[in-house]
Coordinates of C-alpha atoms and ligand atoms in Angstrom, one line a residue:
M1 CA -1.6 -4.7 -22.6
T2 CA -1.9 -6.0 -19.1
A3 CA -0.5 -4.1 -16.2
N4 CA 2.3 -6.7 -15.7
S5 CA 3.4 -6.7 -19.3
E6 CA 3.4 -2.9 -19.2
A7 CA 5.7 -3.1 -16.1
S8 CA 8.1 -5.6 -17.8
K9 CA 8.2 -3.5 -21.0
R10 CA 9.1 -0.4 -18.9
S11 CA 11.8 -2.4 -17.0
D12 CA 13.4 -3.4 -20.3
S13 CA 14.0 0.3 -21.1
S14 CA 17.5 1.7 -20.5
D15 CA 16.2 5.1 -19.5
P16 CA 15.7 5.9 -15.8
I17 CA 12.1 5.3 -15.3
A18 CA 9.6 6.0 -12.5
P19 CA 8.4 2.9 -10.8
L20 CA 5.0 1.9 -12.1
H21 CA 3.8 0.6 -8.7
V22 CA 5.0 2.0 -5.4
A23 CA 4.0 0.4 -2.1
I24 CA 4.6 2.0 1.3
I25 CA 4.8 0.6 4.8
M26 CA 3.8 3.8 6.5
D27 CA 5.6 3.1 9.8
G28 CA 6.7 5.4 12.7
N29 CA 3.6 7.2 13.8
G30 CA 4.0 6.0 17.4
R31 CA 7.6 7.1 17.6
W32 CA 6.7 10.5 16.0
A33 CA 4.2 11.1 18.8
Q34 CA 6.5 9.7 21.5
T35 CA 9.4 12.0 20.6
R36 CA 7.1 15.0 20.9
G37 CA 5.6 13.8 24.2
L38 CA 2.2 13.4 22.5
D39 CA -0.4 10.6 22.7
V40 CA -0.1 7.9 20.0
S41 CA -3.4 9.1 18.5
E42 CA -1.7 12.3 17.6
G43 CA 0.9 10.3 15.7
H44 CA -1.7 8.5 13.7
H45 CA -3.5 11.8 13.1
A46 CA -0.2 13.2 11.7
G47 CA 0.3 10.0 9.7
F48 CA -3.1 10.4 8.0
E49 CA -2.4 14.1 7.3
N50 CA 0.8 13.1 5.5
L51 CA -1.1 10.5 3.5
R52 CA -3.4 13.2 2.2
R53 CA -0.3 15.4 1.4
V54 CA 1.6 12.8 -0.6
V55 CA -0.9 11.0 -2.8
A56 CA -1.0 13.7 -5.5
D57 CA 2.8 14.0 -5.3
F58 CA 3.2 10.3 -6.3
A59 CA 0.8 10.7 -9.2
K60 CA 2.8 13.7 -10.4
R61 CA 5.9 11.7 -10.5
G62 CA 4.4 9.2 -13.0
V63 CA 3.5 6.5 -10.6
S64 CA 0.4 4.6 -11.8
Y65 CA -0.2 2.4 -8.8
L66 CA 0.3 3.5 -5.1
T67 CA -0.5 1.0 -2.4
L68 CA -0.4 2.2 1.2
Y69 CA -0.2 -0.1 4.2
A70 CA -2.6 1.5 6.7
F71 CA -3.6 -1.3 9.1
S72 CA -2.3 -4.9 9.3
T73 CA -4.1 -8.1 10.3
E74 CA -1.8 -8.0 13.3
N75 CA -2.6 -4.4 14.3
W76 CA -5.9 -5.5 15.9
D77 CA -3.7 -6.7 18.8
R78 CA -2.9 -3.1 19.8
P79 CA -4.8 -1.4 22.7
E80 CA -8.5 -1.0 21.9
S81 CA -8.4 2.8 22.2
E82 CA -5.6 3.0 19.6
V83 CA -7.4 0.6 17.2
N84 CA -10.6 2.6 17.5
G85 CA -8.8 5.8 16.9
I86 CA -7.2 4.5 13.7
L87 CA -10.6 3.3 12.5
E88 CA -12.2 6.7 13.2
L89 CA -9.3 8.5 11.4
A90 CA -9.6 6.3 8.4
I91 CA -13.4 6.9 8.2
A92 CA -12.8 10.7 8.5
V93 CA -10.0 10.8 5.9
I94 CA -11.9 8.7 3.3
A95 CA -15.1 10.7 3.8
H96 CA -13.2 14.0 3.5
E97 CA -10.9 13.0 0.5
A98 CA -12.9 10.7 -1.7
Q99 CA -14.6 13.4 -3.7
Q100 CA -11.4 15.3 -4.4
L101 CA -9.6 12.1 -5.3
N102 CA -12.5 11.3 -7.6
E103 CA -12.2 14.7 -9.3
N104 CA -8.4 14.0 -9.8
G105 CA -9.2 10.8 -11.6
V106 CA -7.9 8.5 -8.8
R107 CA -9.3 5.0 -8.7
I108 CA -9.5 3.7 -5.1
K109 CA -9.2 0.0 -4.2
H110 CA -9.4 -1.6 -0.8
L111 CA -7.0 -4.5 -0.2
G112 CA -7.9 -6.6 2.8
R113 CA -10.6 -8.2 4.8
V114 CA -14.0 -6.5 5.0
D115 CA -15.6 -8.7 7.6
R116 CA -13.9 -7.3 10.7
I117 CA -13.7 -3.6 10.1
S118 CA -16.5 -1.4 11.5
P119 CA -19.6 -1.0 9.3
E120 CA -19.0 2.7 9.0
L121 CA -15.5 2.2 7.6
R122 CA -16.8 -0.6 5.3
D123 CA -19.4 1.8 4.0
E124 CA -17.0 4.6 3.4
L125 CA -14.5 2.3 1.6
E126 CA -17.2 0.7 -0.5
Q127 CA -18.6 4.1 -1.5
A128 CA -15.1 5.4 -2.4
V129 CA -14.3 2.3 -4.4
T130 CA -17.7 2.5 -6.2
I131 CA -17.6 6.2 -7.1
T132 CA -14.0 6.0 -8.4
A133 CA -14.2 2.6 -10.1
S134 CA -14.1 3.9 -13.7
N135 CA -11.4 6.5 -13.2
T136 CA -8.3 6.1 -15.3
G137 CA -5.7 8.1 -13.3
L138 CA -3.6 6.8 -10.3
T139 CA -4.8 3.6 -8.7
L140 CA -4.7 4.0 -5.0
G141 CA -4.7 0.8 -3.0
I142 CA -5.6 1.2 0.6
A143 CA -4.4 -1.9 2.6
F144 CA -6.6 -2.0 5.6
D145 CA -7.0 -5.1 7.7
Y146 CA -4.5 -6.5 5.2
G147 CA -2.2 -9.4 5.7
G148 CA -0.2 -11.1 3.0
R149 CA -0.7 -14.5 4.5
A150 CA -4.4 -13.9 4.8
E151 CA -4.6 -12.7 1.2
I152 CA -2.9 -15.9 -0.1
T153 CA -5.0 -18.1 2.2
N154 CA -8.1 -16.4 1.0
A155 CA -7.1 -16.9 -2.6
A156 CA -6.7 -20.6 -2.1
R157 CA -10.1 -20.9 -0.4
Q158 CA -11.8 -18.9 -3.1
M159 CA -10.2 -21.0 -5.9
I160 CA -11.5 -24.2 -4.2
A161 CA -14.9 -22.6 -3.6
D162 CA -15.1 -21.7 -7.3
G163 CA -14.2 -25.3 -8.3
V164 CA -10.9 -24.4 -10.0
S165 CA -9.2 -27.6 -11.0
A166 CA -5.7 -28.4 -9.7
N167 CA -4.4 -28.4 -13.3
D168 CA -5.6 -24.8 -13.8
V169 CA -3.8 -23.5 -10.7
D170 CA -0.7 -21.6 -11.9
E171 CA 0.9 -18.3 -10.8
S172 CA -1.3 -16.2 -13.0
K173 CA -4.4 -18.0 -11.6
V174 CA -3.3 -17.3 -8.0
A175 CA -2.6 -13.7 -8.9
E176 CA -6.2 -13.3 -10.2
Y177 CA -7.5 -14.3 -6.8
L178 CA -5.4 -11.8 -4.8
Y179 CA -6.8 -8.5 -3.7
T180 CA -4.4 -6.9 -6.2
A181 CA -5.9 -8.9 -9.1
D182 CA -5.7 -6.1 -11.7
M183 CA -2.5 -4.5 -10.4
P184 CA 1.1 -5.1 -11.5
D185 CA 3.7 -6.4 -9.1
V186 CA 5.4 -3.8 -6.9
D187 CA 8.4 -2.1 -8.4
L188 CA 9.4 0.0 -5.3
L189 CA 8.6 -0.9 -1.7
I190 CA 9.3 1.9 0.7
R191 CA 9.4 1.4 4.5
T192 CA 9.6 4.5 6.7
G193 CA 10.7 4.4 10.3
G194 CA 14.0 2.7 9.7
D195 CA 13.2 -1.0 10.0
F196 CA 14.1 -3.6 7.4
R197 CA 11.2 -6.0 7.4
I198 CA 8.1 -6.6 5.4
S199 CA 5.6 -7.1 8.3
N200 CA 3.2 -9.3 6.3
F201 CA 2.8 -6.8 3.5
L202 CA 2.3 -7.9 -0.2
L203 CA 4.2 -11.1 0.2
W204 CA 3.4 -12.3 -3.3
Q205 CA 3.6 -9.0 -5.1
T206 CA 7.0 -8.0 -3.8
A207 CA 8.9 -11.0 -5.0
Y208 CA 11.2 -8.8 -7.1
S209 CA 10.5 -5.4 -5.7
E210 CA 13.3 -3.0 -4.9
F211 CA 13.3 -2.2 -1.2
Y212 CA 14.0 1.2 0.2
S213 CA 14.1 1.8 4.0
S214 CA 14.1 5.4 5.2
E215 CA 14.9 6.5 8.8
I216 CA 12.3 9.2 8.5
L217 CA 9.1 8.6 10.5
W218 CA 6.0 8.4 8.3
P219 CA 4.4 11.8 9.3
D220 CA 7.6 13.5 8.1
F221 CA 8.1 11.5 4.9
F222 CA 7.4 13.9 2.0
G223 CA 9.2 16.2 -0.5
E224 CA 12.9 15.5 -0.6
H225 CA 12.5 12.2 1.2
I226 CA 10.3 10.9 -1.7
D227 CA 13.0 12.3 -4.1
K228 CA 15.6 10.3 -2.4
A229 CA 13.6 7.1 -2.7
F230 CA 13.1 7.7 -6.4
E231 CA 16.8 8.5 -6.9
S232 CA 17.7 5.3 -5.2
F233 CA 15.3 3.3 -7.4
S234 CA 16.7 4.8 -10.5
E235 CA 20.2 3.5 -9.6
R236 CA 19.1 -0.1 -9.1
Q237 CA 19.9 -2.8 -11.6
R238 CA 17.0 -5.2 -11.7
R239 CA 17.8 -8.6 -12.9
F240 CA 14.7 -10.7 -12.1
G241 CA 17.0 -13.7 -11.7
K242 CA 18.6 -13.4 -15.1
R243 CA 22.3 -12.9 -16.0
A244 CA 22.8 -9.1 -16.4
Ligands
LIG1 C1 2.4 2.8 11.7 O1 2.9 3.5 12.8 C2 0.9 2.9 11.7 C3 0.2 1.6 12.0 C4 0.8 0.5 12.2 C5 -1.2 1.6 12.0 P1 3.2 2.8 14.2 O2 2.1 3.1 15.1 O3 3.5 1.3 14.1 O4 4.5 3.6 14.7 P2 5.7 3.0 15.5 O5 6.3 1.9 14.8 O6 5.1 2.6 16.8 O7 6.6 4.2 15.7
LIG2 C1 3.5 -2.4 9.7 O1 3.9 -1.6 10.8 C2 2.0 -2.1 9.5 C3 1.6 -0.8 9.0 C4 2.4 0.2 8.7 C5 0.2 -0.6 8.8 P1 4.0 -2.3 12.3 O2 4.4 -1.3 13.2 O3 2.6 -2.9 12.6 O4 5.0 -3.5 12.0 P2 6.0 -4.2 13.1 O5 5.2 -4.6 14.3 O6 7.0 -3.1 13.4 O7 6.6 -5.3 12.3
LIG3 MG1 5.3 0.4 13.8

């Protein structure tokens, strides 16, 4: 069974079910630092610490795919010192966590461009993806230098480069060319930090996602806050355009 048919089978069930694929826009690190009179780098540090804290928690709740928005194609426009700090943190966290994640059966995927990130981060990501490739537990998508528009544009370019004929371009063909090729659509999209926007995240894969916005800033989003997001999801009636 493909991941997408698995998702639709689960969504047909009348029992409250855990979302198969959760995606998170981890927003609010800057405000978290600001309210404490700290430098923004401290906010990002706290954000990466929270990421380490919550991954196992999502797996325990029955989530099979967790995709985390860590750095967007637009985030390069932030001050150079902030960008470099985020790159360094990402390298350190992956270097530190990959082995443990591997032991826990987590399969790591990188979603995003690889041509602009530092060689050190590219190496860490590649290594983490390679060592965990055959794991069968939680699939952890790390969206770094990710943009939904860039992803779709890249898919179009790749299809043309591969000589795919116009007649063969349908929705499943496009999906095959996305960074998320073997992942199901997103069931639950969480945004922390209180905003209600998608900020160029998973434009294709969130077509019928349930959206949950939390006021809580990302470094503080764990435990009961995750419970609330799941509770909210379990109360949604998903119709996918059909008559209920
Ligand atoms: C999200 O936190 C992390 C990244 C975008 C890398 P922000 O840094 O955007 O936090 P706020 O929105 O300024 O509070
Ligand atoms: C979205 O947050 C990107 C990440 C969380 C990585 P932003 O802070 O960049 O989004 P905007 O600027 O508020 O839309
Ligand atoms: Mg932000």
